[in-house]
mmCIF file of C-alpha atoms in Angstrom:
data_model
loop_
_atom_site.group_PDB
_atom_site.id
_atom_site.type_symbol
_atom_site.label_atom_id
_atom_site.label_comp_id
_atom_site.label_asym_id
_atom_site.label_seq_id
_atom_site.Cartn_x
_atom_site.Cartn_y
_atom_site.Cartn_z
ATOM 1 C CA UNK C 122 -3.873 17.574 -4.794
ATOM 2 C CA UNK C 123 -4.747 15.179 -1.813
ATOM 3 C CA UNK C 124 -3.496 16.381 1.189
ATOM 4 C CA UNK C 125 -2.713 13.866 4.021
ATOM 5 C CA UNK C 126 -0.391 12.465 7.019
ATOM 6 C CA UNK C 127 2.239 10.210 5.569
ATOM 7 C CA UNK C 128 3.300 8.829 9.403
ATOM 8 C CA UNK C 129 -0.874 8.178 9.886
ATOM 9 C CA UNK C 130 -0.189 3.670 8.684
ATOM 10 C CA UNK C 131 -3.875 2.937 9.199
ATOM 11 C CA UNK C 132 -5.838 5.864 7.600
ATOM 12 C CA UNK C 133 -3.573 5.529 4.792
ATOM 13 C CA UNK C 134 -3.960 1.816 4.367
ATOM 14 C CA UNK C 135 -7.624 1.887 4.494
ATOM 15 C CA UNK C 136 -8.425 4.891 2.284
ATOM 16 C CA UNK C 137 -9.898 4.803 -0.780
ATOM 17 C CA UNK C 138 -10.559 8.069 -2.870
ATOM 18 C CA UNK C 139 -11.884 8.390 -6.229
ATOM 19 C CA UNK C 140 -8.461 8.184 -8.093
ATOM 20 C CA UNK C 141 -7.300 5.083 -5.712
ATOM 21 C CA UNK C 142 -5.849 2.544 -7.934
ATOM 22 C CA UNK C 143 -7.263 0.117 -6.301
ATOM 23 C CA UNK C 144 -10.999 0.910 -7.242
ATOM 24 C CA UNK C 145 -9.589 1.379 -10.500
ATOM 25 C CA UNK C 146 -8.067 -1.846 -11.343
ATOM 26 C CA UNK C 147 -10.890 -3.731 -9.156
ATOM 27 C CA UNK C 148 -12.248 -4.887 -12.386
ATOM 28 C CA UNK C 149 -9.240 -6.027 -14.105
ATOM 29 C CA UNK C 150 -7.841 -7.639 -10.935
ATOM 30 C CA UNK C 151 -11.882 -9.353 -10.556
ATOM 31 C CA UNK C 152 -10.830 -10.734 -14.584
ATOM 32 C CA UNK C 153 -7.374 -11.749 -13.403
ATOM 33 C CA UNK C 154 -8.442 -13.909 -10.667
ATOM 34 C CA UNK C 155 -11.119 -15.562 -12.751
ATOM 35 C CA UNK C 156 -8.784 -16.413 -15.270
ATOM 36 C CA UNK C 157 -6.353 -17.814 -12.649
ATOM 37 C CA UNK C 158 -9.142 -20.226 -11.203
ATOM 38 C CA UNK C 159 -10.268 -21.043 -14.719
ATOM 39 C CA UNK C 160 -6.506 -22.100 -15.343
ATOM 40 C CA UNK C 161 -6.252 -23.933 -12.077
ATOM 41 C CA UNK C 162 -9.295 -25.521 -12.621
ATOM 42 C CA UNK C 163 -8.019 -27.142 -15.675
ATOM 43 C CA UNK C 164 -4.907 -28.343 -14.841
ATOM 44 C CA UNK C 165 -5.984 -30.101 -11.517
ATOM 45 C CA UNK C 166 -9.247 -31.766 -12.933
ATOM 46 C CA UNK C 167 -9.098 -31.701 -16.517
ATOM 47 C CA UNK C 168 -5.577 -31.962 -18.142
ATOM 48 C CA UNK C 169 -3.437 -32.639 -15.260
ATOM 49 C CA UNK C 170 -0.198 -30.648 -16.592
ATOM 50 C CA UNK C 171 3.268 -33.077 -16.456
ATOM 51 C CA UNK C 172 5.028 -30.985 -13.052
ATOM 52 C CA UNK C 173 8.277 -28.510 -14.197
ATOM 53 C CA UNK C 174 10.981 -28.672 -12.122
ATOM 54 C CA UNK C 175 11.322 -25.130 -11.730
ATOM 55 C CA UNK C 176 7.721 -23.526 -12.939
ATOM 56 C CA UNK C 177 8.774 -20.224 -11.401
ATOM 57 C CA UNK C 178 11.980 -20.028 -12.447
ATOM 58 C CA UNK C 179 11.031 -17.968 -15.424
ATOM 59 C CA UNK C 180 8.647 -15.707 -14.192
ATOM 60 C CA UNK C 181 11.462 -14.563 -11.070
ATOM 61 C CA UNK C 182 13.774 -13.715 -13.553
ATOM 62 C CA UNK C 183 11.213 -11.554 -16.156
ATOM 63 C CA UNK C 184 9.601 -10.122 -12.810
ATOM 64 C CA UNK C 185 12.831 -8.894 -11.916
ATOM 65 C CA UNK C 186 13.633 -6.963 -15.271
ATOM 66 C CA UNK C 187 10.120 -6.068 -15.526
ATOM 67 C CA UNK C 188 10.400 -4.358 -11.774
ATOM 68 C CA UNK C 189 13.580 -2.047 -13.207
ATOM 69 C CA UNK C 190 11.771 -0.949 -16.362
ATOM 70 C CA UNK C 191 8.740 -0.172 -13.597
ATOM 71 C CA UNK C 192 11.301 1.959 -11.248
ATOM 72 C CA UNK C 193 12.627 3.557 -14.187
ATOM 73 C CA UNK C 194 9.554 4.601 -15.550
ATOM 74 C CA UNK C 195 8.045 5.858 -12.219
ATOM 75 C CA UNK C 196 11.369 7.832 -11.458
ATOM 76 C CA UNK C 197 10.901 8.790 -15.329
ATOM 77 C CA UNK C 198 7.117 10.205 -14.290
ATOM 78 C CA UNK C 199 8.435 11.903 -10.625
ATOM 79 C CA UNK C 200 11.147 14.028 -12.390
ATOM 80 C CA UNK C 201 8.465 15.586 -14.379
ATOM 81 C CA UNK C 202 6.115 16.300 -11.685
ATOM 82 C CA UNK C 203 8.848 17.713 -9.373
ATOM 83 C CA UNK C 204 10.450 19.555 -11.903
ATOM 84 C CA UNK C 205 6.866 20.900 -12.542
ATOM 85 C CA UNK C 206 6.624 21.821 -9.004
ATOM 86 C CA UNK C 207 9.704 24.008 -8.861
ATOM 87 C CA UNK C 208 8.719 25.498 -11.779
ATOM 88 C CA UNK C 209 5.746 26.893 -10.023
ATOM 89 C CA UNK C 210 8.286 27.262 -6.818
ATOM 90 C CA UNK C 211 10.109 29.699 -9.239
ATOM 91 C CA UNK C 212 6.123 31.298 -10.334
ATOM 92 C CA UNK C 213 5.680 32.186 -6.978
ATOM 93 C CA UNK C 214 9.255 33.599 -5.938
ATOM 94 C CA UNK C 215 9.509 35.791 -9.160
ATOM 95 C CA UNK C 216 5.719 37.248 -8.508
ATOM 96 C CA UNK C 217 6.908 38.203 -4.816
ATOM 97 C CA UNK C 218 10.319 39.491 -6.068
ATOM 98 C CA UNK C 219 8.489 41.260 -8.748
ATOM 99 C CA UNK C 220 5.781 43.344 -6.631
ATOM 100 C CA UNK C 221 8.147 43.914 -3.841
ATOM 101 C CA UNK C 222 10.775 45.648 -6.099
ATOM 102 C CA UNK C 223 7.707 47.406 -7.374
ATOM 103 C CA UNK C 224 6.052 48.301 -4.531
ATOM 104 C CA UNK C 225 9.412 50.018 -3.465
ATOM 105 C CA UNK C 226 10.226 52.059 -6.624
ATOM 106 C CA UNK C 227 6.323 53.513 -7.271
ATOM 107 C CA UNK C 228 5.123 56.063 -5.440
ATOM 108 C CA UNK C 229 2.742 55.298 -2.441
ATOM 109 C CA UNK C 230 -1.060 55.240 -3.243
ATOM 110 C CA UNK C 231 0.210 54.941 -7.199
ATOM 111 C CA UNK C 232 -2.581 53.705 -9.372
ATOM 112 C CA UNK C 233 0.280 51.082 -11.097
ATOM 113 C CA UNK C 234 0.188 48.934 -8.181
ATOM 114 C CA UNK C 235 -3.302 48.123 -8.491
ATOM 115 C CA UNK C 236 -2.679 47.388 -11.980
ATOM 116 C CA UNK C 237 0.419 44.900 -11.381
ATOM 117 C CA UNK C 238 -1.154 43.292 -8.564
ATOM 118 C CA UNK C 239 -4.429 42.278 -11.244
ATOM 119 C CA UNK C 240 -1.815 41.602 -14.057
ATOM 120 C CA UNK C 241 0.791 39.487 -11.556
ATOM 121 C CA UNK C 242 -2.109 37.753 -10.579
ATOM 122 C CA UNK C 243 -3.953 37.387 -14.131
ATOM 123 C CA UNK C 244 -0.723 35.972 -15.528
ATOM 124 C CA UNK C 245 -0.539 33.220 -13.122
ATOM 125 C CA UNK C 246 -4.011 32.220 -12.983
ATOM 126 C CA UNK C 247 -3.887 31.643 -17.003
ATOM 127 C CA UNK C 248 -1.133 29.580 -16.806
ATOM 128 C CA UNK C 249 -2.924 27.513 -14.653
ATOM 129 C CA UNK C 250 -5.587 27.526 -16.990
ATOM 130 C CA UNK C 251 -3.941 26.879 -19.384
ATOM 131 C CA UNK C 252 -1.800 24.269 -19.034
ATOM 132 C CA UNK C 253 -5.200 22.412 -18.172
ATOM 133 C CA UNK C 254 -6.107 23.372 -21.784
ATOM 134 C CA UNK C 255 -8.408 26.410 -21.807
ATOM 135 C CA UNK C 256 -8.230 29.884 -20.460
ATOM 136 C CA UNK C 257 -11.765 31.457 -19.359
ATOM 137 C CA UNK C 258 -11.289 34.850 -19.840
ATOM 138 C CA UNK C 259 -14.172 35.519 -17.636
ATOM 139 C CA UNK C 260 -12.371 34.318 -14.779
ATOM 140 C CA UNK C 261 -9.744 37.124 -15.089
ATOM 141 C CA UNK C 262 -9.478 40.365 -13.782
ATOM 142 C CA UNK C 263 -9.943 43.842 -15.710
ATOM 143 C CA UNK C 264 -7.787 47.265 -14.785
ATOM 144 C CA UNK C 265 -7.527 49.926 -16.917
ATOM 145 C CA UNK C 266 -7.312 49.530 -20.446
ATOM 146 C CA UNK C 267 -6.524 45.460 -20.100
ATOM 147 C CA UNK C 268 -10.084 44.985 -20.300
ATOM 148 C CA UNK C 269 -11.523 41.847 -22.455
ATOM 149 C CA UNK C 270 -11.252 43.809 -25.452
ATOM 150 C CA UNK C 271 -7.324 43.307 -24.785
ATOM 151 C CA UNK C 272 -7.859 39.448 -24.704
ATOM 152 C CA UNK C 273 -10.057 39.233 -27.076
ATOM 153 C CA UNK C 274 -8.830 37.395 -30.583
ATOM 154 C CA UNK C 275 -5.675 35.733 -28.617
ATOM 155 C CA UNK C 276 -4.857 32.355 -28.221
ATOM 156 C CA UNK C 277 -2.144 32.287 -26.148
ATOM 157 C CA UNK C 278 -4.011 34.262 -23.091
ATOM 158 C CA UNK C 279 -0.433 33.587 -20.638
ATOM 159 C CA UNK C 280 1.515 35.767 -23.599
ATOM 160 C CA UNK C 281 -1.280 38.686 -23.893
ATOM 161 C CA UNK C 282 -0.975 39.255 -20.319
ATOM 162 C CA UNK C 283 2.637 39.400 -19.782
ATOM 163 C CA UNK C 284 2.522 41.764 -22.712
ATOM 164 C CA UNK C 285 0.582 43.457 -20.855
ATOM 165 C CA UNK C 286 3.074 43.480 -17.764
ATOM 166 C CA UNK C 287 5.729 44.886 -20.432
ATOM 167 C CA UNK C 288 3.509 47.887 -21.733
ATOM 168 C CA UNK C 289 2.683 49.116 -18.710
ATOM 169 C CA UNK C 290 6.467 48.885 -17.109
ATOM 170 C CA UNK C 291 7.212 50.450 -20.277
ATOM 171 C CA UNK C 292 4.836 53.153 -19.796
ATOM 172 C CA UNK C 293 5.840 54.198 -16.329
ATOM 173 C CA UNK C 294 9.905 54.176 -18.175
ATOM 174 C CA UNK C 295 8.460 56.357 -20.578
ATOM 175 C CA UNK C 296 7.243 58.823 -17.924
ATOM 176 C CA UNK C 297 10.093 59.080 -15.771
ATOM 177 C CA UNK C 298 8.292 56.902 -12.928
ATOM 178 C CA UNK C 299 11.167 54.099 -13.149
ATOM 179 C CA UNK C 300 14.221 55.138 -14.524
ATOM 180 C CA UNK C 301 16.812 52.796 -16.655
ATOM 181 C CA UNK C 302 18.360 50.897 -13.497
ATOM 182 C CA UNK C 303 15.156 50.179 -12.007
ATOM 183 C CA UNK C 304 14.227 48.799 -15.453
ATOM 184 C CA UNK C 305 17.400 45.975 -15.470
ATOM 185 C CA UNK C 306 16.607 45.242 -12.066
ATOM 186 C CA UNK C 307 12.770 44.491 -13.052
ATOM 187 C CA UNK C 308 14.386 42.664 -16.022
ATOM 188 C CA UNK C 309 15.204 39.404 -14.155
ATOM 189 C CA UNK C 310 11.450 38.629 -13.004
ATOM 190 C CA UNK C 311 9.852 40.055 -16.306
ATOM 191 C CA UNK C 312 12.174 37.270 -18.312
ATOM 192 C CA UNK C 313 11.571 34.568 -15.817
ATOM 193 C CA UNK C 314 7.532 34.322 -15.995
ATOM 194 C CA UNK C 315 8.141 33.281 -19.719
ATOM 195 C CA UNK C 316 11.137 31.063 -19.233
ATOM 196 C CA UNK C 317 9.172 29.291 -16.399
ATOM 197 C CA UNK C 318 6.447 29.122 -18.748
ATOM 198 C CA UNK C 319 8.174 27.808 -21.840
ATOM 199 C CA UNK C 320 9.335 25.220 -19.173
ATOM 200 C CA UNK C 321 6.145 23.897 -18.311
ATOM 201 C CA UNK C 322 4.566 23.577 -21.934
ATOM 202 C CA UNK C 323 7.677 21.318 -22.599
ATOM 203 C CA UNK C 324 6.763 18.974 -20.200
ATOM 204 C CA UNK C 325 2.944 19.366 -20.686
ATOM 205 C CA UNK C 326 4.028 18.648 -24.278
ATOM 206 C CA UNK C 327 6.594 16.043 -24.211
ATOM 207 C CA UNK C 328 5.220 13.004 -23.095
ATOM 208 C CA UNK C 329 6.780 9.636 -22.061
ATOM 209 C CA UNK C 330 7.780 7.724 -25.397
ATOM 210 C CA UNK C 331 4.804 5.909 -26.798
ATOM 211 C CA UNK C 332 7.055 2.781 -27.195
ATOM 212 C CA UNK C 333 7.990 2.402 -23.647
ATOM 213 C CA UNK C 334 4.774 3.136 -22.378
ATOM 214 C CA UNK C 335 3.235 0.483 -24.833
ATOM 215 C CA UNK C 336 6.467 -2.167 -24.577
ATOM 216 C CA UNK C 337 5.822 -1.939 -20.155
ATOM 217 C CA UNK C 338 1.932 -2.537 -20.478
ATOM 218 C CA UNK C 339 2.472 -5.752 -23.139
ATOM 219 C CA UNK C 340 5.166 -6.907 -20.767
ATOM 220 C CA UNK C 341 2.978 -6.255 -17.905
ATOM 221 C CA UNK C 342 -0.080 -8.437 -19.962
ATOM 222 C CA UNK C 343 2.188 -11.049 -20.652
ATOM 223 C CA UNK C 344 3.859 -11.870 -17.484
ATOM 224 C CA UNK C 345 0.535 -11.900 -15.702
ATOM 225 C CA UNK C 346 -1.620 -13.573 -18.578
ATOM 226 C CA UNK C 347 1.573 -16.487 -18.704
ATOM 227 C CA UNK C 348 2.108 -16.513 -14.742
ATOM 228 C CA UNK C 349 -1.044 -18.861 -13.828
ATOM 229 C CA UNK C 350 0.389 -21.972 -15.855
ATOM 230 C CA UNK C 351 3.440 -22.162 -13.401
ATOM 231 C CA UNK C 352 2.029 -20.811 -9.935
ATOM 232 C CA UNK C 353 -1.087 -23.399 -10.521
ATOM 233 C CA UNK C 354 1.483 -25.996 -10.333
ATOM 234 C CA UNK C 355 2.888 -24.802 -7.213
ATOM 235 C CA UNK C 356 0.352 -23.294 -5.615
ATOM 236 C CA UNK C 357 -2.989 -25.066 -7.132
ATOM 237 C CA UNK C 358 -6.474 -22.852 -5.983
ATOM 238 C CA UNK C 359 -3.814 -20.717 -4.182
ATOM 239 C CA UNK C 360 -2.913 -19.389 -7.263
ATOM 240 C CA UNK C 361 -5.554 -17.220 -8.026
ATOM 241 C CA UNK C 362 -4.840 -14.762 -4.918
ATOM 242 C CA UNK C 363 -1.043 -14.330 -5.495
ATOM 243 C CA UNK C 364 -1.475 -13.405 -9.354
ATOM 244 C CA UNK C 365 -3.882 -10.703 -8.443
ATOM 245 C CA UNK C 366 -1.819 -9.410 -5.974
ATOM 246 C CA UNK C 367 1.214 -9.483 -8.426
ATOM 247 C CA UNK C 368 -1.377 -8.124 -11.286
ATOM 248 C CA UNK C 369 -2.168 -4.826 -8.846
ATOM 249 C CA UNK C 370 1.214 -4.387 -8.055
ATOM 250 C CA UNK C 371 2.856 -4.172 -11.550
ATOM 251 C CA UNK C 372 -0.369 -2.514 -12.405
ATOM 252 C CA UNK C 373 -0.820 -0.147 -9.966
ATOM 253 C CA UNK C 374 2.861 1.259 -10.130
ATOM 254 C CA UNK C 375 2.266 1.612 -13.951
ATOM 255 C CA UNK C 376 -1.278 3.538 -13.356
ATOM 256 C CA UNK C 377 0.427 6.109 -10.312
ATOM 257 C CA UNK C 378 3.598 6.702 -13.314
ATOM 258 C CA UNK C 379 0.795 7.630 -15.486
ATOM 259 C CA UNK C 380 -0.935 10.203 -13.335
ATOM 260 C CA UNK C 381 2.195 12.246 -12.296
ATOM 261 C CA UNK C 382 3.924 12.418 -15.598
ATOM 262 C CA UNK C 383 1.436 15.095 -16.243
ATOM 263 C CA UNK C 384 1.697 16.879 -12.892
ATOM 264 C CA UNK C 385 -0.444 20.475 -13.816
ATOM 265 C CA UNK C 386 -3.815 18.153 -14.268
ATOM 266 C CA UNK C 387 -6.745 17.961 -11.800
ATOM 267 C CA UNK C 388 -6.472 14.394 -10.084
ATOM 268 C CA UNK C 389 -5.748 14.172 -6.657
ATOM 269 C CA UNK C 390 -1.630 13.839 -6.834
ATOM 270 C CA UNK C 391 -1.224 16.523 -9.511
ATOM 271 C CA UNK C 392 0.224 20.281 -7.974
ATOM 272 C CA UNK C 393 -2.197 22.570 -5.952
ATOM 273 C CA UNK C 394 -2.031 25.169 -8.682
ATOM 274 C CA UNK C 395 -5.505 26.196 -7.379
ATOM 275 C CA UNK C 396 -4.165 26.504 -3.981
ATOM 276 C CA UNK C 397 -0.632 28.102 -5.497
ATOM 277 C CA UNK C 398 -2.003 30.907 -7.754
ATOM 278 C CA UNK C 399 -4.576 31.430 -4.405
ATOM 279 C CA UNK C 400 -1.890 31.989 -1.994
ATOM 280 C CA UNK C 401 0.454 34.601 -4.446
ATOM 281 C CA UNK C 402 -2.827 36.424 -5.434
ATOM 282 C CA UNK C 403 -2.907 36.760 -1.381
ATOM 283 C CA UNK C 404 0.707 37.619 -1.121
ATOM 284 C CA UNK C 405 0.029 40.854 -3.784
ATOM 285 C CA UNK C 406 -2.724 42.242 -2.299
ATOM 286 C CA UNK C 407 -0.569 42.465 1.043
ATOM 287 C CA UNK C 408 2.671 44.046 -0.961
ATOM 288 C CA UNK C 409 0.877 46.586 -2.924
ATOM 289 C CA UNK C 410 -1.764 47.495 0.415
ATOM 290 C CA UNK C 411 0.195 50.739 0.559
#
């Protein structure tokens, strides 16, 4: 996730990183503006068009239901990644709540806490993984008998380990360590780590309609591709520079509703889930010290 100053105007105006959509629709908007001064080109030397009356009459009034089908679909794309990011919101509240409830009922210096601070922390860091599509066992921590013989021969790494969390709560029940009131109270966090993850696979999972997203881009394609045989009457050479900057516009908003709708990625405005799981991995160590 990019990090920056939204009251710094200047640095933000004149920054370009590697997702920018700028440098991404640099080609396209190169093709656009050739195709405007092609157009232009033929009607003021070649065919010499007969003048509208209104040549932009149109185009203002397709622009302006193309612009709410745009605002829909980027509000559309912004629920998802904000719901996404109180999800994780949730993640990290329920891991604190979790070890701190822990860290109060088990004994001090009690081998368990080592093992839920690795588990807490195991669970969260293949969720991560694997809502970006693959877990890497080799990046998770062993304890005990959750070795990688545990893993091994599962799928669904983000179930295995909260399993994992169960058994061993369960164990210390067993024992007498935590006794059946101390078990509801756990209850709450325990349920919440799969709710919150059922919650992000539907959103990984449920995309933005197909049809929408393939009615906006022909709309999009057709209003610009269309646009230069009224603005060249207006505008002549001018043209070319005012479709562009329509083009990147429509374009651009389109391309940014298309990166967030999938907010647990790696480009620079999906969520810092590196820097998330990082800082409650932190935040365990701390609560289960003593």
């Amino acid at each position: 996730m990019l990090i920056y100053n939204p009251k710094d105007w200047w640095k933000l105006i004149f920054y370009f990183h590697k997702a920018d959509t700028f440098r991404k629709l640099l080609p396209a908007m190169m093709g656009v503006m050739a195709y405007t001064f092609f157009i232009s080109y033929l009607e003021n030397n070649v065919f010499h068009f007969v003048p509208l009356k209104n040549p932009l009459a149109i185009h203002s009034l397709v622009g302006f239901v193309l612009s709410l089908l745009l605002v829909f679909r980027t509000n559309s794309s912004y629920d998802r990644w904000w719901e996404g990011r109180k999800i994780w919101g949730s993640f990290t509240n329920n891991s604190r709540n979790l070890a701190l409830k822990l860290s109060a009922i088990l004994p001090d210096k009690h081998e368990s806490k080592e093992v839920f601070r690795i588990l807490v922390g195991n669970y969260l860091l293949a969720v991560k993984d694997y809502l970006r599509g693959h877990v890497n066992l080799e990046h998770l921590d062993y304890v005990g008998n959750y070795n990688e013989a545990f893993y091994a021969n599962y799928k669904h790494i983000p179930n295995r380990i909260g399993q994992a969390i169960h058994l061993e709560i369960s164990r210390l029940y067993k024992v007498g360590i935590i006794n059946a009131e101390q078990l509801i109270i756990l209850n709450g966090e325990l349920v919440s780590f799969t709710d919150n993850l059922g919650a992000c696979e539907r959103i990984r999972n449920t995309p933005i309609p197909s049809s929408y997203n393939i009615f906006i881009k022909k709309m999009i394609f057709l209003y610009v591709f269309t646009m230069p045989f009224g603005f060249v009457l207006e505008f002549k050479f001018w043209a070319a520079p005012i479709v562009t900057l329509i083009f990147y516009a429509f374009a651009g908003i389109e391309m940014i509703a298309e990166e967030i709708e999938d907010p647990f990625g790696t480009d620079s405005n999906d969520l810092a889930l590196d820097t998330i799981v990082k800082n409650v991995k932190n935040n365990l160590s701390e609560i289960f010290k003593n």
